[in-house]
Short mmCIF file of C-alpha atoms in Angstrom, two decimals:
data_model
loop_
_atom_site.label_atom_id
_atom_site.label_comp_id
_atom_site.label_asym_id
_atom_site.label_seq_id
_atom_site.Cartn_x
_atom_site.Cartn_y
_atom_site.Cartn_z
CA UNK A 1 12.15 -12.03 -10.53
CA UNK A 2 9.92 -9.87 -8.35
CA UNK A 3 6.65 -8.76 -9.86
CA UNK A 4 7.42 -5.14 -9.10
CA UNK A 5 10.98 -4.01 -8.53
CA UNK A 6 12.32 -0.74 -7.29
CA UNK A 7 15.74 0.52 -6.35
CA UNK A 8 15.50 0.70 -2.54
CA UNK A 9 17.86 3.65 -2.31
CA UNK A 10 18.33 5.56 -0.18
CA UNK A 11 18.67 8.53 -2.46
CA UNK A 12 20.22 11.40 -0.57
CA UNK A 13 20.06 14.62 -2.57
CA UNK A 14 20.32 18.33 -1.78
CA UNK A 15 17.31 20.55 -1.67
CA UNK A 16 16.49 21.89 -5.11
CA UNK A 17 17.92 18.89 -6.96
CA UNK A 18 16.09 16.81 -9.50
CA UNK A 19 15.75 13.14 -8.72
CA UNK A 20 14.26 10.26 -10.68
CA UNK A 21 13.19 6.75 -9.74
CA UNK A 22 12.36 3.82 -11.93
CA UNK A 23 10.18 0.84 -11.27
CA UNK A 24 9.94 -2.29 -13.40
CA UNK A 25 7.05 -4.72 -13.54
CA UNK A 26 6.98 -8.26 -14.85
CA UNK A 27 3.41 -8.76 -16.00
CA UNK A 28 2.80 -7.27 -19.41
CA UNK A 29 -0.95 -7.47 -18.79
CA UNK A 30 -0.74 -4.96 -15.96
CA UNK A 31 -3.48 -2.42 -16.30
CA UNK A 32 -2.89 0.51 -14.03
CA UNK A 33 0.00 2.14 -12.30
CA UNK A 34 0.44 4.52 -9.42
CA UNK A 35 3.05 6.21 -7.33
CA UNK A 36 2.34 6.38 -3.62
CA UNK A 37 4.25 8.19 -0.96
CA UNK A 38 4.69 6.69 2.48
CA UNK A 39 6.02 8.56 5.45
CA UNK A 40 7.53 6.65 8.35
CA UNK A 41 4.91 4.71 10.31
CA UNK A 42 2.07 6.09 8.23
CA UNK A 43 -0.23 4.68 5.60
CA UNK A 44 0.63 5.15 1.91
CA UNK A 45 -0.90 8.17 0.25
CA UNK A 46 -1.53 8.45 -3.45
CA UNK A 47 0.94 10.76 -5.13
CA UNK A 48 -0.24 10.31 -8.68
CA UNK A 49 -1.64 7.86 -11.15
CA UNK A 50 0.50 7.07 -14.16
CA UNK A 51 -1.06 7.38 -17.58
CA UNK A 52 0.17 5.98 -20.85
CA UNK A 53 0.81 9.42 -22.24
CA UNK A 54 2.75 10.49 -19.17
CA UNK A 55 1.46 13.06 -16.75
CA UNK A 56 2.69 15.92 -14.68
CA UNK A 57 1.51 17.37 -11.41
CA UNK A 58 3.48 20.40 -10.36
CA UNK A 59 7.04 19.29 -9.66
CA UNK A 60 6.22 15.64 -10.24
CA UNK A 61 6.26 13.88 -13.59
CA UNK A 62 5.30 10.26 -14.14
CA UNK A 63 6.01 8.24 -17.24
CA UNK A 64 4.98 4.78 -18.39
CA UNK A 65 6.94 2.69 -20.86
CA UNK A 66 4.88 -0.37 -21.71
CA UNK A 67 7.39 -1.77 -24.18
CA UNK A 68 10.11 -1.92 -21.54
CA UNK A 69 7.65 -2.44 -18.69
CA UNK A 70 8.73 0.31 -16.40
CA UNK A 71 7.35 3.45 -14.87
CA UNK A 72 9.29 6.42 -13.66
CA UNK A 73 8.84 9.32 -11.29
CA UNK A 74 10.74 12.57 -11.67
CA UNK A 75 10.80 15.14 -8.89
CA UNK A 76 12.07 18.60 -9.79
CA UNK A 77 13.20 21.31 -7.40
CA UNK A 78 13.04 18.87 -4.50
CA UNK A 79 11.91 20.12 -1.10
CA UNK A 80 12.78 18.90 2.37
CA UNK A 81 9.18 17.74 2.67
CA UNK A 82 9.67 15.36 -0.24
CA UNK A 83 11.68 13.08 2.05
CA UNK A 84 9.71 9.85 2.19
CA UNK A 85 9.52 6.38 0.73
CA UNK A 86 8.02 6.24 -2.74
CA UNK A 87 6.08 3.12 -3.61
CA UNK A 88 5.48 1.93 -7.11
CA UNK A 89 2.10 0.24 -7.36
CA UNK A 90 0.97 -1.92 -10.24
CA UNK A 91 -2.35 -3.52 -10.92
CA UNK A 92 -1.14 -6.99 -11.82
CA UNK A 93 -3.99 -7.89 -14.12
CA UNK A 94 -7.50 -6.84 -14.93
CA UNK A 95 -8.65 -7.68 -11.41
CA UNK A 96 -8.64 -4.81 -8.97
CA UNK A 97 -7.60 -7.20 -6.22
CA UNK A 98 -4.20 -7.93 -7.68
CA UNK A 99 -2.48 -4.72 -6.83
CA UNK A 100 1.18 -5.25 -6.12
CA UNK A 101 3.39 -2.85 -4.21
CA UNK A 102 7.03 -2.34 -4.89
CA UNK A 103 9.34 -2.38 -1.91
CA UNK A 104 9.76 1.36 -2.09
CA UNK A 105 12.54 3.82 -2.78
CA UNK A 106 13.69 5.91 0.14
CA UNK A 107 14.40 9.54 -0.60
CA UNK A 108 16.11 11.90 1.78
CA UNK A 109 16.43 15.58 0.92
CA UNK A 110 19.16 17.43 2.77
CA UNK A 111 19.23 21.20 3.34
CA UNK B 1 -12.52 12.16 -1.16
CA UNK B 2 -13.26 8.68 0.08
CA UNK B 3 -12.35 8.12 3.71
CA UNK B 4 -11.35 4.86 5.33
CA UNK B 5 -11.06 4.78 9.09
CA UNK B 6 -9.02 2.12 10.85
CA UNK B 7 -9.07 1.45 14.56
CA UNK B 8 -7.11 1.14 16.75
CA UNK B 9 -4.09 2.98 15.45
CA UNK B 10 -1.83 1.28 17.95
CA UNK B 11 -2.22 -1.75 20.15
CA UNK B 12 0.06 -3.61 22.49
CA UNK B 13 -1.00 -7.05 23.61
CA UNK B 14 0.41 -10.06 25.37
CA UNK B 15 1.39 -13.19 23.55
CA UNK B 16 -1.51 -15.60 23.22
CA UNK B 17 -4.25 -13.00 23.21
CA UNK B 18 -6.40 -12.00 20.24
CA UNK B 19 -6.62 -8.55 18.72
CA UNK B 20 -9.38 -7.17 16.52
CA UNK B 21 -8.73 -4.40 14.02
CA UNK B 22 -11.62 -2.55 12.41
CA UNK B 23 -11.68 -0.92 9.02
CA UNK B 24 -14.61 1.31 8.11
CA UNK B 25 -15.47 3.16 4.94
CA UNK B 26 -17.04 6.40 6.12
CA UNK B 27 -18.54 7.92 3.01
CA UNK B 28 -18.80 5.15 0.48
CA UNK B 29 -19.81 1.53 0.21
CA UNK B 30 -16.77 -0.69 0.19
CA UNK B 31 -17.55 -3.76 -1.84
CA UNK B 32 -14.01 -5.02 -1.50
CA UNK B 33 -11.56 -4.55 1.32
CA UNK B 34 -7.94 -5.53 1.37
CA UNK B 35 -5.74 -6.25 4.35
CA UNK B 36 -2.00 -5.66 4.16
CA UNK B 37 0.87 -6.22 6.52
CA UNK B 38 4.09 -4.28 6.46
CA UNK B 39 7.23 -5.22 8.36
CA UNK B 40 9.91 -2.57 9.01
CA UNK B 41 11.68 -1.42 5.87
CA UNK B 42 9.59 -3.72 3.72
CA UNK B 43 6.72 -3.09 1.40
CA UNK B 44 3.07 -3.79 1.95
CA UNK B 45 2.18 -7.44 1.49
CA UNK B 46 -1.38 -8.33 0.68
CA UNK B 47 -2.75 -10.77 3.23
CA UNK B 48 -6.31 -11.22 2.07
CA UNK B 49 -9.12 -9.78 0.03
CA UNK B 50 -12.64 -9.70 1.35
CA UNK B 51 -15.86 -9.04 -0.45
CA UNK B 52 -18.94 -8.06 1.48
CA UNK B 53 -20.97 -11.06 2.50
CA UNK B 54 -18.55 -13.72 1.36
CA UNK B 55 -15.49 -15.48 2.67
CA UNK B 56 -12.17 -13.77 2.37
CA UNK B 57 -9.57 -14.92 -0.12
CA UNK B 58 -6.21 -15.37 1.52
CA UNK B 59 -2.83 -15.01 -0.13
CA UNK B 60 -0.46 -17.91 -0.14
CA UNK B 61 1.27 -18.34 3.17
CA UNK B 62 -1.33 -16.46 5.22
CA UNK B 63 -3.11 -18.67 7.75
CA UNK B 64 -6.83 -18.09 7.52
CA UNK B 65 -7.43 -19.57 10.97
CA UNK B 66 -4.98 -17.20 12.52
CA UNK B 67 -6.07 -14.06 10.69
CA UNK B 68 -9.84 -14.05 10.77
CA UNK B 69 -11.49 -11.61 8.42
CA UNK B 70 -15.12 -10.62 8.52
CA UNK B 71 -16.74 -8.29 6.02
CA UNK B 72 -20.30 -8.33 7.19
CA UNK B 73 -21.41 -5.01 5.77
CA UNK B 74 -20.51 -2.61 3.01
CA UNK B 75 -18.88 -0.28 5.49
CA UNK B 76 -17.04 -2.55 7.89
CA UNK B 77 -14.39 -5.22 7.71
CA UNK B 78 -12.54 -6.64 10.69
CA UNK B 79 -9.26 -8.50 11.00
CA UNK B 80 -8.73 -10.56 14.13
CA UNK B 81 -5.24 -11.76 14.90
CA UNK B 82 -5.82 -14.83 17.03
CA UNK B 83 -3.34 -16.15 19.57
CA UNK B 84 -0.91 -13.40 18.70
CA UNK B 85 2.82 -14.01 18.91
CA UNK B 86 5.72 -11.56 18.87
CA UNK B 87 6.38 -12.37 15.21
CA UNK B 88 2.91 -11.02 14.41
CA UNK B 89 4.07 -7.58 15.48
CA UNK B 90 3.71 -5.46 12.38
CA UNK B 91 1.90 -2.58 10.74
CA UNK B 92 -1.49 -3.71 9.45
CA UNK B 93 -3.26 -1.55 6.87
CA UNK B 94 -6.63 -1.93 5.26
CA UNK B 95 -7.76 -0.47 2.01
CA UNK B 96 -11.06 -0.41 0.23
CA UNK B 97 -12.57 -0.06 -3.17
CA UNK B 98 -16.15 0.83 -3.69
CA UNK B 99 -19.10 0.54 -5.95
CA UNK B 100 -18.40 2.26 -9.21
CA UNK B 101 -14.64 2.37 -8.75
CA UNK B 102 -12.97 1.78 -12.06
CA UNK B 103 -10.25 -0.82 -12.25
CA UNK B 104 -7.69 1.93 -12.55
CA UNK B 105 -8.89 3.77 -9.48
CA UNK B 106 -6.40 4.10 -6.65
CA UNK B 107 -7.07 2.47 -3.34
CA UNK B 108 -8.36 4.28 -0.28
CA UNK B 109 -6.23 3.37 2.72
CA UNK B 110 -6.96 3.30 6.40
CA UNK B 111 -4.37 4.95 8.61
CA UNK B 112 -2.95 1.63 9.76
CA UNK B 113 -2.65 -0.25 13.03
CA UNK B 114 0.69 -0.82 14.67
CA UNK B 115 0.51 -4.09 16.57
CA UNK B 116 3.11 -4.96 19.15
CA UNK B 117 2.94 -8.37 20.79
CA UNK B 118 4.98 -8.75 23.94
#
């Protein structure tokens, strides 16, 4: 089993739709969680951290479920500019050097 | 926010030559730098972790003699791909964490280097 697993997609949804991704992690000791966005041939950029209580930033909502060991990202009212690959990132243990990237979920928003 | 500069952004070299990639933290002291490699349509894979002034720790399967990492100062780490081969062609990205960064702080990424070995 991979340490961090994501549905690779691609998700192809119309503009304005709501789309959700899940990401599962295997290490119950994982400490911190993030969603990054990566555009083609660019470096990943932090989209949002994921907190235990769940958090929202505009159209984006992140949730953490420690019992089931997954995190989710919900995008509402999707825009064309949301087209990208979304990476789930998990800090494997208490060491900052053990950050594991998921393989990414590709999202394509169509007009 | 914290800025990490990576240079060059793109390099094309001939097989057998060596290529050096620099990663600089511009406005903070990077105690730890990470080097990743990303092949097309795959995720970032950690190659090695370097702490300033000490030897890098390489991930399993990464040849330390082929990928030389130097982290001589708190603002600069370099990755040298020695005797490059076409299969080394990839997107190399550095990231850094600094003094005072909490364990749950996100990483600061360089803008990546696309290496093509012909």
